[in-house]
JSON list of C-alpha atoms and ligand atoms in Angstrom, two decimals:
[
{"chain": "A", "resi": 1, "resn": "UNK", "atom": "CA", "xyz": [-31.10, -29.69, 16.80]},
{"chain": "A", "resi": 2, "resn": "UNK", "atom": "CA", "xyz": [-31.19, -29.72, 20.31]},
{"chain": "A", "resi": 3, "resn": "UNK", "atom": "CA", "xyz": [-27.58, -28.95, 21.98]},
{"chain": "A", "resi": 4, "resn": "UNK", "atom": "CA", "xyz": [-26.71, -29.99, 25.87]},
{"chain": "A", "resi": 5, "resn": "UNK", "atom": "CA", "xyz": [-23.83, -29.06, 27.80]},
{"chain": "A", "resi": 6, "resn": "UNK", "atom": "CA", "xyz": [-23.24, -29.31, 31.15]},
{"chain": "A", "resi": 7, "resn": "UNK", "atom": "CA", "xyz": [-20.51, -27.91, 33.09]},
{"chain": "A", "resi": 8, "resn": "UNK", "atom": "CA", "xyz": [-19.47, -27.43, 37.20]},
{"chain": "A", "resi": 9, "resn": "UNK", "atom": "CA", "xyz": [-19.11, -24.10, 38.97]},
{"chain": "A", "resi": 10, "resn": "UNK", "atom": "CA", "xyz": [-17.13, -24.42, 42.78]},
{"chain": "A", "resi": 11, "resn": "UNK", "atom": "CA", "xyz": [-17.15, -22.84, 45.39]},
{"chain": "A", "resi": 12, "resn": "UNK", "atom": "CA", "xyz": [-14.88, -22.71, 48.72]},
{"chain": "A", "resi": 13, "resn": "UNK", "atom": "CA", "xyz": [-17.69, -21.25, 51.69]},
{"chain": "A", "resi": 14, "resn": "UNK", "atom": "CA", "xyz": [-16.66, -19.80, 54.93]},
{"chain": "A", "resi": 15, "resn": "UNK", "atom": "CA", "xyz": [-19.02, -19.38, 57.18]},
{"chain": "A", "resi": 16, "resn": "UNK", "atom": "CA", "xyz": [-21.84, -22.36, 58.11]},
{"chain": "A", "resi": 17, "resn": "UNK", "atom": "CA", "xyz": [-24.43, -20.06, 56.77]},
{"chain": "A", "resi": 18, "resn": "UNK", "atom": "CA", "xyz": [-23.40, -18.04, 53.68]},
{"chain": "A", "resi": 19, "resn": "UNK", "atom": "CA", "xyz": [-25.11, -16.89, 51.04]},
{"chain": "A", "resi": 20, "resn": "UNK", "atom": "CA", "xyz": [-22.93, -17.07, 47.23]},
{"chain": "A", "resi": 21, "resn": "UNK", "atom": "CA", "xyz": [-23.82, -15.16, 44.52]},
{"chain": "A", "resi": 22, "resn": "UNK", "atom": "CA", "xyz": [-23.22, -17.56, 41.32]},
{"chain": "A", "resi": 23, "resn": "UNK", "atom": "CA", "xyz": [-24.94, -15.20, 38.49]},
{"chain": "A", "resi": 24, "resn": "UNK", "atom": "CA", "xyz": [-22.14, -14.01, 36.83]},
{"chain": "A", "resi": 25, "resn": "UNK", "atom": "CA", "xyz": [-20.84, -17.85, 36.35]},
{"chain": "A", "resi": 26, "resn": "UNK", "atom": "CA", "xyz": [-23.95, -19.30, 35.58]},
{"chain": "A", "resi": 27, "resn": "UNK", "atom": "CA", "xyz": [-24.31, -16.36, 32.71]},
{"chain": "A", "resi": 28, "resn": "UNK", "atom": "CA", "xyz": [-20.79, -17.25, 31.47]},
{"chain": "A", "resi": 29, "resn": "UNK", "atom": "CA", "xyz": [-22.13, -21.10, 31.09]},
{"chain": "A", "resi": 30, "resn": "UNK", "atom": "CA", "xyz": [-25.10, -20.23, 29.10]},
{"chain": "A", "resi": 31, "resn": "UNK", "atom": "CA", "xyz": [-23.12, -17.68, 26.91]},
{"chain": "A", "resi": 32, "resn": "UNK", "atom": "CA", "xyz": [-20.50, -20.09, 26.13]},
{"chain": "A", "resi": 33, "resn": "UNK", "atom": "CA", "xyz": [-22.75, -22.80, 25.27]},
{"chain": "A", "resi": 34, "resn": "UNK", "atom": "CA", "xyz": [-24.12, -21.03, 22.50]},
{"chain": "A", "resi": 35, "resn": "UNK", "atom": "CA", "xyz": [-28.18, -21.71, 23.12]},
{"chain": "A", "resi": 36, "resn": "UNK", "atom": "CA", "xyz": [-30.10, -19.33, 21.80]},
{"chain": "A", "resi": 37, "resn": "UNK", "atom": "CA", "xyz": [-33.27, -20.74, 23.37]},
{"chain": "A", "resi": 38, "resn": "UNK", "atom": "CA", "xyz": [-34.07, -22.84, 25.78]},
{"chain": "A", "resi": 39, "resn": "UNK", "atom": "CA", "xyz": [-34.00, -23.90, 29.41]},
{"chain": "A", "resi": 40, "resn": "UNK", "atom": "CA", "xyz": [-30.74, -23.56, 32.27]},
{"chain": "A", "resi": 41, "resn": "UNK", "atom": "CA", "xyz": [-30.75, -26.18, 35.52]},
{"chain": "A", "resi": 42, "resn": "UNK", "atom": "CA", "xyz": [-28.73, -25.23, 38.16]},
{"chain": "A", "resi": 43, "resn": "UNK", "atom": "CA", "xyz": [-28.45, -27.86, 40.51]},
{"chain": "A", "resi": 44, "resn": "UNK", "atom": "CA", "xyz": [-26.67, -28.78, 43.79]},
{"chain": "A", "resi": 45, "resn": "UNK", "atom": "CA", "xyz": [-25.74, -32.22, 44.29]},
{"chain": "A", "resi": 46, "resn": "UNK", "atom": "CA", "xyz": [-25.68, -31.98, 48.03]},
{"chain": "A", "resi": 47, "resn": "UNK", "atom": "CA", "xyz": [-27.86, -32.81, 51.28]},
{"chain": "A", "resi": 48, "resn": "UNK", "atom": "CA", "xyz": [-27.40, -29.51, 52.93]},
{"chain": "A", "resi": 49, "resn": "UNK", "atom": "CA", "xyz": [-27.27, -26.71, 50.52]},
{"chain": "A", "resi": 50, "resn": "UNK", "atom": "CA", "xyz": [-29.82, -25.39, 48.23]},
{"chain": "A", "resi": 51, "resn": "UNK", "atom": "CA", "xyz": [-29.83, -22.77, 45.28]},
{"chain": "A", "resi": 52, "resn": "UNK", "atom": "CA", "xyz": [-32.13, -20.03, 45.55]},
{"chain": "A", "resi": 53, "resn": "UNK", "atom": "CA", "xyz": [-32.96, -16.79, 43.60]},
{"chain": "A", "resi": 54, "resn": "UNK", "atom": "CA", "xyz": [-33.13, -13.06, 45.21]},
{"chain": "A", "resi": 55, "resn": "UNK", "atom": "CA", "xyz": [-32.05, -9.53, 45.17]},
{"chain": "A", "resi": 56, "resn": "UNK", "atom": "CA", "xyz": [-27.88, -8.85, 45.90]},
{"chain": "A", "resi": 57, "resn": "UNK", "atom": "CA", "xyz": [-28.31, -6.45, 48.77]},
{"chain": "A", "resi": 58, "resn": "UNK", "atom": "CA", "xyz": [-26.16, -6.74, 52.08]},
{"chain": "A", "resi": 59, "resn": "UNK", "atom": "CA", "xyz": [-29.59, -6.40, 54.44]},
{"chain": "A", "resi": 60, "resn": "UNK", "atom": "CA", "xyz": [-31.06, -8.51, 52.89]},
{"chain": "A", "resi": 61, "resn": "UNK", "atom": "CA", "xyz": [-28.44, -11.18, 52.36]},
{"chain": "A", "resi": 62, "resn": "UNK", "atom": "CA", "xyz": [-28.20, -10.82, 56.12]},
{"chain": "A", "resi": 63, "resn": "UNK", "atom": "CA", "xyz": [-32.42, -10.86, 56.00]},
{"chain": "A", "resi": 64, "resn": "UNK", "atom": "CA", "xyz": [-32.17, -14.40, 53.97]},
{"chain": "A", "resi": 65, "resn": "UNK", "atom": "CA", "xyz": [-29.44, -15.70, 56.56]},
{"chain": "A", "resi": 66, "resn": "UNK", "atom": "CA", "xyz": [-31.22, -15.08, 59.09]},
{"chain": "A", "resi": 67, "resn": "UNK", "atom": "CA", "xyz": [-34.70, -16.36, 58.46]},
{"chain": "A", "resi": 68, "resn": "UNK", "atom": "CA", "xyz": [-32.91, -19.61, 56.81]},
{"chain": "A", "resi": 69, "resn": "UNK", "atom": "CA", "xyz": [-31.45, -20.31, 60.64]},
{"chain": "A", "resi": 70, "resn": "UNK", "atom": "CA", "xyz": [-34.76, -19.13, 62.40]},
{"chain": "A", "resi": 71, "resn": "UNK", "atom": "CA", "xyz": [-36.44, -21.74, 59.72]},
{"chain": "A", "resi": 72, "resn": "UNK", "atom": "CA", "xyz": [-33.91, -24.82, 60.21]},
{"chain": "A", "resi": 73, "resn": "UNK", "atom": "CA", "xyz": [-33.02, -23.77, 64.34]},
{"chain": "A", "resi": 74, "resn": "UNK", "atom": "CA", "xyz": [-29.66, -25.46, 63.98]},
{"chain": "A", "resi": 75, "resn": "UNK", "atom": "CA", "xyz": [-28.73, -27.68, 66.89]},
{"chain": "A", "resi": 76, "resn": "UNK", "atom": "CA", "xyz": [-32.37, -27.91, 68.44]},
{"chain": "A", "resi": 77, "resn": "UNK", "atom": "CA", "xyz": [-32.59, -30.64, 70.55]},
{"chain": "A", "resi": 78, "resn": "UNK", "atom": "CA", "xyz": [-35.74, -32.24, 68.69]},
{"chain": "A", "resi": 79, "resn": "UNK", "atom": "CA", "xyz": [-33.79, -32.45, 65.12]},
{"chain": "A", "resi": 80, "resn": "UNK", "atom": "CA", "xyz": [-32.90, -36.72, 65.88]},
{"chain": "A", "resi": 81, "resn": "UNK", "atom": "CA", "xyz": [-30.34, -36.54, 63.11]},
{"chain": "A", "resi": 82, "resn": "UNK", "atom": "CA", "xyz": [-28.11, -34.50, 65.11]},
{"chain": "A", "resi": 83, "resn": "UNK", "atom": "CA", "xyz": [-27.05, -37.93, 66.73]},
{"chain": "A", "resi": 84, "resn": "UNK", "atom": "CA", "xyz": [-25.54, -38.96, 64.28]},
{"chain": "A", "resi": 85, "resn": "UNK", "atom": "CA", "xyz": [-24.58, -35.98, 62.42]},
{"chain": "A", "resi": 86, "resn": "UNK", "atom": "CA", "xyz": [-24.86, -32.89, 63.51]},
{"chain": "A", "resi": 87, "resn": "UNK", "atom": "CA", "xyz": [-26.74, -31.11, 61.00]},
{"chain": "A", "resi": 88, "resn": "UNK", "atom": "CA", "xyz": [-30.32, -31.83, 60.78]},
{"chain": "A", "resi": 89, "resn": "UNK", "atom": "CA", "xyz": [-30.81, -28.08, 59.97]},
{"chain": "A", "resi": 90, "resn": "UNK", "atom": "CA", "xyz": [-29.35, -28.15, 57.22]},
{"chain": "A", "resi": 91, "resn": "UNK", "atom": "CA", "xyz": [-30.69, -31.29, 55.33]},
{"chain": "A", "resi": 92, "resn": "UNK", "atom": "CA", "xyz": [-34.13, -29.82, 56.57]},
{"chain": "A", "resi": 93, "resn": "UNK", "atom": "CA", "xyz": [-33.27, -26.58, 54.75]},
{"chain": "A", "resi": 94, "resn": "UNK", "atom": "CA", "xyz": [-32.05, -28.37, 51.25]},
{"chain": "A", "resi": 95, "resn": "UNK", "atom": "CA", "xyz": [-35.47, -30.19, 51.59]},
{"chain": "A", "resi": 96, "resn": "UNK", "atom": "CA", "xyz": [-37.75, -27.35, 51.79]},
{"chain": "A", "resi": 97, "resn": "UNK", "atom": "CA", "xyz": [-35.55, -24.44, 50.44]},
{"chain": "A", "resi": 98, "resn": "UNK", "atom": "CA", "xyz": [-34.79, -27.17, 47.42]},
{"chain": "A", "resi": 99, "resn": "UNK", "atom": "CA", "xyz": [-31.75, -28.07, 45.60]},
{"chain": "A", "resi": 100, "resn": "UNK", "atom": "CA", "xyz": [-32.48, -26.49, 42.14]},
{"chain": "A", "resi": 101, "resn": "UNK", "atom": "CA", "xyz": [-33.94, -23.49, 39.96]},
{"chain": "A", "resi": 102, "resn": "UNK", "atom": "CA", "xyz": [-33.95, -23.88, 36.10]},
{"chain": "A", "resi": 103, "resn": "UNK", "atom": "CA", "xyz": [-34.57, -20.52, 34.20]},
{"chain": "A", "resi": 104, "resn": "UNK", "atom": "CA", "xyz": [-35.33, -19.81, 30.55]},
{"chain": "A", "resi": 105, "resn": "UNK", "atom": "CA", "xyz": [-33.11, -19.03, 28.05]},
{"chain": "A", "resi": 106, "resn": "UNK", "atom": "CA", "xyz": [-34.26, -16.53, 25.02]},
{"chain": "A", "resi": 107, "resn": "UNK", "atom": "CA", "xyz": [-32.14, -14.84, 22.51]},
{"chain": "A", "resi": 108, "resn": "UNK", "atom": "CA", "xyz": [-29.11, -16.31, 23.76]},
{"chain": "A", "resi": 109, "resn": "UNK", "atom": "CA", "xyz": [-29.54, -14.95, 27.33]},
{"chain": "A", "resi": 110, "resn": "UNK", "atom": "CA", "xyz": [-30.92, -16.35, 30.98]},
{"chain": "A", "resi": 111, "resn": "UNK", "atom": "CA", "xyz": [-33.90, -14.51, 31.73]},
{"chain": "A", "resi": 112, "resn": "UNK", "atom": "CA", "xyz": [-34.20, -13.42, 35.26]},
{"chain": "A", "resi": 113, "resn": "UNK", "atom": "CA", "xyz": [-35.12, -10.11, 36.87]},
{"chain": "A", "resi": 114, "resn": "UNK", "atom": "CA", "xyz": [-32.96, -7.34, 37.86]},
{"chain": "A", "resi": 115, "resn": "UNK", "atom": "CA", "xyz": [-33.41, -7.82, 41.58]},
{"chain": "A", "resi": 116, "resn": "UNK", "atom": "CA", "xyz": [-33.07, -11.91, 40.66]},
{"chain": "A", "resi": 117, "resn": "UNK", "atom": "CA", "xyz": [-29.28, -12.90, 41.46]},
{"chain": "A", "resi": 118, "resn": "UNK", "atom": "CA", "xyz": [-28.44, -16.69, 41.83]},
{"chain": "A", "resi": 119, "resn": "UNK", "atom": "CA", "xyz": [-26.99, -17.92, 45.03]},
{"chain": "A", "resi": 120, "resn": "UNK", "atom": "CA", "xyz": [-25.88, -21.18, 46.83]},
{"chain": "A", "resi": 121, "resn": "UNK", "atom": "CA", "xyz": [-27.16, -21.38, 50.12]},
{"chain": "A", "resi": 122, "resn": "UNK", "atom": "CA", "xyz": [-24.87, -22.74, 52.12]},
{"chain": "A", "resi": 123, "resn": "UNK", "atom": "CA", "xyz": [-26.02, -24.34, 55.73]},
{"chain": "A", "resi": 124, "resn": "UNK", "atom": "CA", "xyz": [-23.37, -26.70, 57.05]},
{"chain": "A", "resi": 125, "resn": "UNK", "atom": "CA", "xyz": [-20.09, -24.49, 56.03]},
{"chain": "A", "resi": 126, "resn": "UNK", "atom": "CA", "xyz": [-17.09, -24.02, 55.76]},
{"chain": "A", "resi": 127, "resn": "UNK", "atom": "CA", "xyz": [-16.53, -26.40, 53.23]},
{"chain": "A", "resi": 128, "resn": "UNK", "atom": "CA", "xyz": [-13.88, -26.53, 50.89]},
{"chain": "A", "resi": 129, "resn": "UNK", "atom": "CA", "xyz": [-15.50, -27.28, 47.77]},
{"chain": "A", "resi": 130, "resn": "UNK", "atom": "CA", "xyz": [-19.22, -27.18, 46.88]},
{"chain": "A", "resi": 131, "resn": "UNK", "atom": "CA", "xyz": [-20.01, -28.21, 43.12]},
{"chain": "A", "resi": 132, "resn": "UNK", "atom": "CA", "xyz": [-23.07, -26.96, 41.22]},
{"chain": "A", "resi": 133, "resn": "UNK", "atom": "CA", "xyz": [-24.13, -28.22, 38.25]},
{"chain": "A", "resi": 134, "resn": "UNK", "atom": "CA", "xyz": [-25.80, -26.14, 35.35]},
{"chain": "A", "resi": 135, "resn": "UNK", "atom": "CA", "xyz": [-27.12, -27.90, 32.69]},
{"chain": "A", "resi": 136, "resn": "UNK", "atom": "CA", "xyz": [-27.86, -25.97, 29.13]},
{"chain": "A", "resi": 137, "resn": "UNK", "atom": "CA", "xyz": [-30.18, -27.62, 26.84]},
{"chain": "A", "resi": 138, "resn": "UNK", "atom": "CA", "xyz": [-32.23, -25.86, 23.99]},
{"chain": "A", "resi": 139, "resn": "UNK", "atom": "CA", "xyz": [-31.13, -24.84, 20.43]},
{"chain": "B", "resi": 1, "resn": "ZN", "atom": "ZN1", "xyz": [-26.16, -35.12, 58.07]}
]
């Protein structure tokens, strides 16, 4: 029978660009539920974040950061949301960058590669709470 659990991971962030690394807490949530196979969502439910996958180095965490701002050029004077709100940037990057990654789940573990952490990507920090969901479903 198929089983589904969902559960929240937050986070505080510090910084208006940071990078989070959410493996070990998305692991614990697929452990815990018990699936032996099957599929994991991990999913922001925000405008200006997004969840992305890649190697836990500090160049290249610095690497990601800094392409994401070349990318979204926060307060350019084109972006028309800034008006309002000023973070166009960062609602661009959620759009393209994307708010979710779903991996597989076989023998009871998430399958990813060894240079394949999990992060939230945080553009419009510091917040004081971000939520992610991660959704288990499989059997
Ligand atoms: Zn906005």
């Amino acid at each position: 029978m198929v089983k589904v659990t969902v559960e929240y991971i937050r986070v505080k962030t510090s910084e208006r660009f940071q990078l989070i690394d959410i493996t070990k807490n998305v692991e614990e949530i697929v452990e815990k539920s018990g699936v032996k196979n099957g599929i994991a969502l991990v999913y922001a439910p925000h405008a200006t974040v997004a969840i992305i996958v890649n190697e836990h180095e500090g160049g290249l965490i610095n690497d990601i950061l800094v392409k994401a701002k070349e990318f979204t050029e926060p307060g350019s004077p084109k972006w028309r949301h800034n008006v309002v709100d000023d973070n166009a940037h960062a609602h661009i990057g959620s759009a393209f960058f994307g708010s979710d990654r779903v991996f597989p789940i076989v023998n009871g573990r998430l399958v990813r590669g060894t240079w394949q952490n999990i992060f939230l990507l945080e553009m419009d920090g510091p917040r004081p709470s971000r939520e992610i969901l991660v959704v288990v479903m499989g059997e």
